[in-house]
Every structure is written in structure tokens, then in C-alpha cells.
Short mmCIF file of the C-alpha atoms (twelve columns), coordinates in Angstrom:
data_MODEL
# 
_entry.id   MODEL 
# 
loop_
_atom_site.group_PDB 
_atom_site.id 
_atom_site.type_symbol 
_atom_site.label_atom_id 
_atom_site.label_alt_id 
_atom_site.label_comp_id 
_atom_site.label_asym_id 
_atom_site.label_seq_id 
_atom_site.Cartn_x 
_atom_site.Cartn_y 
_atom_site.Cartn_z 
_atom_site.pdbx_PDB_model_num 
ATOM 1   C CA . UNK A 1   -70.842 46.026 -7.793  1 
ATOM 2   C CA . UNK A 2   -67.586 47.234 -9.089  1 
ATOM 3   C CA . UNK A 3   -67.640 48.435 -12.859 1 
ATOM 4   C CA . UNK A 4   -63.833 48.713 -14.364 1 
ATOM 5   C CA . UNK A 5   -63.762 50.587 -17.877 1 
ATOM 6   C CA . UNK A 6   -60.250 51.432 -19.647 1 
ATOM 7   C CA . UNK A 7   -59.169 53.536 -22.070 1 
ATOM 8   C CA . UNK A 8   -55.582 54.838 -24.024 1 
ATOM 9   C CA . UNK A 9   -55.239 51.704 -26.325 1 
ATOM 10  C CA . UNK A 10  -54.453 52.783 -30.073 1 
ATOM 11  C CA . UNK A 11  -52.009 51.739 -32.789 1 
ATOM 12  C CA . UNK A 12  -48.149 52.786 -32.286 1 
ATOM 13  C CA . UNK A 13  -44.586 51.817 -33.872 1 
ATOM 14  C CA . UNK A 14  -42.370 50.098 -31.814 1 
ATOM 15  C CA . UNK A 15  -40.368 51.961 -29.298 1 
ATOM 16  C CA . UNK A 16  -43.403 54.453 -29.057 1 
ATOM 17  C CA . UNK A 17  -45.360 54.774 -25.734 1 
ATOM 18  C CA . UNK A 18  -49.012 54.326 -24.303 1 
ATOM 19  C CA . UNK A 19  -50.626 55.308 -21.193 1 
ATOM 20  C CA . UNK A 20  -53.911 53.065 -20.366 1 
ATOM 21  C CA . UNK A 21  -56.187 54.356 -17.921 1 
ATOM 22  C CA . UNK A 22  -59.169 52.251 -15.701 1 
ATOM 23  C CA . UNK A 23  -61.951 54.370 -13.949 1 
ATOM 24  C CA . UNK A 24  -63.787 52.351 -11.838 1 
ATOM 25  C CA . UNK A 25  -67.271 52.611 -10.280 1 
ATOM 26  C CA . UNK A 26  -69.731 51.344 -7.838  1 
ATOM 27  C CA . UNK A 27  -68.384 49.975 -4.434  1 
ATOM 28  C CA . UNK A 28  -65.266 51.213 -2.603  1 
ATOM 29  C CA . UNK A 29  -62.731 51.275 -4.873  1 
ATOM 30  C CA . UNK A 30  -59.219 52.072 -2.557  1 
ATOM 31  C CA . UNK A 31  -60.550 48.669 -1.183  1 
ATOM 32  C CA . UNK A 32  -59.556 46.785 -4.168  1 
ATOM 33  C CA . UNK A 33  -55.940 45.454 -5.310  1 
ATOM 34  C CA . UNK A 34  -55.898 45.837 -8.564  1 
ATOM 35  C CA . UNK A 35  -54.275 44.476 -12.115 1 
ATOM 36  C CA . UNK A 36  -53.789 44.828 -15.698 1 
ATOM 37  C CA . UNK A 37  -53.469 41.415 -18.099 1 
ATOM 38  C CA . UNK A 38  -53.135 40.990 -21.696 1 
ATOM 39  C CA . UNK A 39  -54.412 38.404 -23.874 1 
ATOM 40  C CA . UNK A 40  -53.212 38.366 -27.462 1 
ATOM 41  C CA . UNK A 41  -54.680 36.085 -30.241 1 
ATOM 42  C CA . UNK A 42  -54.602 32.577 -29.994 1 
ATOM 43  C CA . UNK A 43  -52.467 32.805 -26.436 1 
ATOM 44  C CA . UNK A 44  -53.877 32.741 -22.711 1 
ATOM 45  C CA . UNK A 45  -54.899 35.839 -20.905 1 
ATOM 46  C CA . UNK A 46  -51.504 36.816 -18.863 1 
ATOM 47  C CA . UNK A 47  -50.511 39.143 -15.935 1 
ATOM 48  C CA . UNK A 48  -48.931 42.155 -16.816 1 
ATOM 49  C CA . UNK A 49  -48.549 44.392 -13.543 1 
ATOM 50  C CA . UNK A 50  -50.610 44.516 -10.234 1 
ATOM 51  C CA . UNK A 51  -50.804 47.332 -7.599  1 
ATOM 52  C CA . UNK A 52  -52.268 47.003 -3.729  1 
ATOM 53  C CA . UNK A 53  -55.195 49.131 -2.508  1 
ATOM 54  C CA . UNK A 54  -52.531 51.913 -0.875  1 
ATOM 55  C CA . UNK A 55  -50.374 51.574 -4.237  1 
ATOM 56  C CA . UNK A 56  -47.355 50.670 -2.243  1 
ATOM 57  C CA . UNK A 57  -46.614 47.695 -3.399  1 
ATOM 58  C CA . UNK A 58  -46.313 46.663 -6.935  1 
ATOM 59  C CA . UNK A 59  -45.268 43.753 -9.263  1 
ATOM 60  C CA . UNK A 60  -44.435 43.339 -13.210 1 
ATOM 61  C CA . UNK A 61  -44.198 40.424 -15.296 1 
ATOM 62  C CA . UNK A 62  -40.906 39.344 -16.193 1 
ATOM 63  C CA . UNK A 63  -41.619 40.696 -20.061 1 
ATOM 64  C CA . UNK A 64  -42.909 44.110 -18.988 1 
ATOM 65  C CA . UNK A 65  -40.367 44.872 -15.936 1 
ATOM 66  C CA . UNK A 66  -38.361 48.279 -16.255 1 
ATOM 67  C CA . UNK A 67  -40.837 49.724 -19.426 1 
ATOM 68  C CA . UNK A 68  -44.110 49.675 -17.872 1 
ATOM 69  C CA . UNK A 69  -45.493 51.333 -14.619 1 
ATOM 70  C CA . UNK A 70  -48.880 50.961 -12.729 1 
ATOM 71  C CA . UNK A 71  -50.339 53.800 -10.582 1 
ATOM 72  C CA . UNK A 72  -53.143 54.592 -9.351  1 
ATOM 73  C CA . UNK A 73  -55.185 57.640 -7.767  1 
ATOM 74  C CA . UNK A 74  -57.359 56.491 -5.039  1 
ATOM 75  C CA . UNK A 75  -59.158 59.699 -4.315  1 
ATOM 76  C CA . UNK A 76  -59.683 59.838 -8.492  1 
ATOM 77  C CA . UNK A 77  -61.088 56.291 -8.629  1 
ATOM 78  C CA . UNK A 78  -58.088 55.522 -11.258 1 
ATOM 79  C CA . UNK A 79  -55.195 53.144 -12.291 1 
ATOM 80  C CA . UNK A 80  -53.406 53.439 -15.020 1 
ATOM 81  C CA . UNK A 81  -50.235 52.027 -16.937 1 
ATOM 82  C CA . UNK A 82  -47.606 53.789 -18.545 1 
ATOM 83  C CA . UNK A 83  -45.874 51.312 -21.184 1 
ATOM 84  C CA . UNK A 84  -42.092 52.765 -22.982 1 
ATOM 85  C CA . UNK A 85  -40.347 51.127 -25.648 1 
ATOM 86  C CA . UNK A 86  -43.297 49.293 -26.095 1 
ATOM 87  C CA . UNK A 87  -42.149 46.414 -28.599 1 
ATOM 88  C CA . UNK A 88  -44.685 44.225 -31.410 1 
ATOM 89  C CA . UNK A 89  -45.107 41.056 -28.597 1 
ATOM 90  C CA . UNK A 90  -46.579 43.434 -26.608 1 
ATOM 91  C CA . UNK A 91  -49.894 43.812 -28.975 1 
ATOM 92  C CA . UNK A 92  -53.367 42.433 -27.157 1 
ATOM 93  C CA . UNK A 93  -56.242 43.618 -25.684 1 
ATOM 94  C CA . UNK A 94  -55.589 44.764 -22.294 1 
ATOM 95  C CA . UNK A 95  -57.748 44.416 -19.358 1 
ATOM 96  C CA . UNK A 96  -57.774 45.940 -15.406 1 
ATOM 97  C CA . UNK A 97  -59.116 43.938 -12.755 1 
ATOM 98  C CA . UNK A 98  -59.953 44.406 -9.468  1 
ATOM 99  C CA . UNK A 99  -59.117 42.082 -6.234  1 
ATOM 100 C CA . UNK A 100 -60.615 41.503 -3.100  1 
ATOM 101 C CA . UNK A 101 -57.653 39.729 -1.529  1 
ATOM 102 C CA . UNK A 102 -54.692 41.497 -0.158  1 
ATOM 103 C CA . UNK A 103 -51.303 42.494 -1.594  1 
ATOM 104 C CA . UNK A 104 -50.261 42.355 -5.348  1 
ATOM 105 C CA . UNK A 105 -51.909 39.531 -6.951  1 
ATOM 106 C CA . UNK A 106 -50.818 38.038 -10.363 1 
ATOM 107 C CA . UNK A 107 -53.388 35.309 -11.013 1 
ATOM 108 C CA . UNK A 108 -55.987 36.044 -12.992 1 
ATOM 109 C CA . UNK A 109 -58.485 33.660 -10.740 1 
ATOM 110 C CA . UNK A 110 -57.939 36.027 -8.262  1 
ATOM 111 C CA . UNK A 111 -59.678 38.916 -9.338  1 
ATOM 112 C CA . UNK A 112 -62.960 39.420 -9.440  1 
ATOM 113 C CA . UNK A 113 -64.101 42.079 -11.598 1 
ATOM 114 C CA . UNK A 114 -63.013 42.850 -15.382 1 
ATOM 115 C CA . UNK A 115 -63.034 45.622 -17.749 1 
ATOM 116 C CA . UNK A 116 -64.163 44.941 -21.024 1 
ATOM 117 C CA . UNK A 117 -60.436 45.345 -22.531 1 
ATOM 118 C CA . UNK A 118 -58.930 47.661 -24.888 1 
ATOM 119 C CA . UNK A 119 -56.600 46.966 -27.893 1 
ATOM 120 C CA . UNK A 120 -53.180 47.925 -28.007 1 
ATOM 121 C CA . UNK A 121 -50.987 47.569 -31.087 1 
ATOM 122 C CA . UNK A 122 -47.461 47.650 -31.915 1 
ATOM 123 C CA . UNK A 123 -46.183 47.552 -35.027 1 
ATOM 124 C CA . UNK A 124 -42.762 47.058 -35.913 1 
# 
């Protein structure tokens, strides 16, 4: 069983930056494609970014392109996501998931394993 737990949310202004980390636990992690989503009040959970199990290939919502970047350290059991000029419509709680099916997923049906979130917040 695969155990995802981030970390790194907080309170910042707008334009400010965050860096969220997941550690992850339990089976093979480098095995795993893996995500971050964001669900803010009252709106559906959404796909923010997505990186495959070598961390070659990557993808970014639309909203997030060209501020944030995934990574990830497969010998550390890590991923993280650095997020610039981070703006107020970016304010949820973020989670990391973890895939079993190959290349960069952005469906949240598609993963299998959740952290419990963290909450990031932006305020103008």
C-alpha cells in the first residue's frame, strides 16, 4: 500500500511563492506516475500538474502553465511543486496522487492513492 503525505502549504500574498512537497511510502514508489490537484470550496477537485515514473514527461493545467513546476526525486521517495506568482484563484487544498497507469495522467479517476491534502492560500 502506497501512503502519500504533503507538506509546504501556508498563507502568502499574491505574487509570493510556495514549494509543496509529497513523501510517499510503502510499495515501489519510481513505479508510480504521479499528480497534484486542487479542490477549492464549493468547486470540483481539478488537475493541476502530473509527472511520469522517470519524471520525463510532464503536463500543467492550462491555469498553472509557466508558474508552477513538478519534480520529483525517485531515489528520495519525493515530488514536489514549485508554484511563482502564485495569484488568489489559486487558494485550495492541494493533494498528490499516485498512478498505476503509464505516462502523465490528468484525471483524477485515474489515480489511485491520495494524500490527505494541504491548504494553500493566497491573498490578494
Amino acid at each position: 500500500q502506497l501512503q502519500l503525505v504533503e507538506s509546504g502549504g501556508g498563507l502568502v500574498q499574491a505574487g509570493e511563492s510556495l514549494r509543496l512537497s509529497c513523501a510517499a511510502s510503502g510499495y515501489t514508489f519510481g513505479s508510480y506516475g504521479m499528480g497534484w490537484f486542487r479542490q477549492a470550496p464549493g468547486k470540483k477537485r481539478e488537475f493541476v500538474a502530473a509527472i511520469n515514473w522517470s519524471g520525463a514527461m510532464t503536463n500543467y493545467a492550462d491555469a498553472v502553465k509557466g508558474r508552477f513546476t513538478v519534480s520529483r526525486d525517485r531515489p528520495k521517495n519525493t515530488m514536489d511543486l514549485q508554484m511563482n506568482s502564485l495569484k488568489p484563484e489559486d487558494t485550495a487544498v492541494y493533494y498528490c496522487a499516485a498512478s498505476t497507469i503509464l505516462g502523465v495522467r490528468d484525471k483524477d479517476h485515474e489515480y489511485a492513492y491520495w494524500g490527505q491534502g494541504t491548504q494553500v492560500t493566497v491573498s490578494s
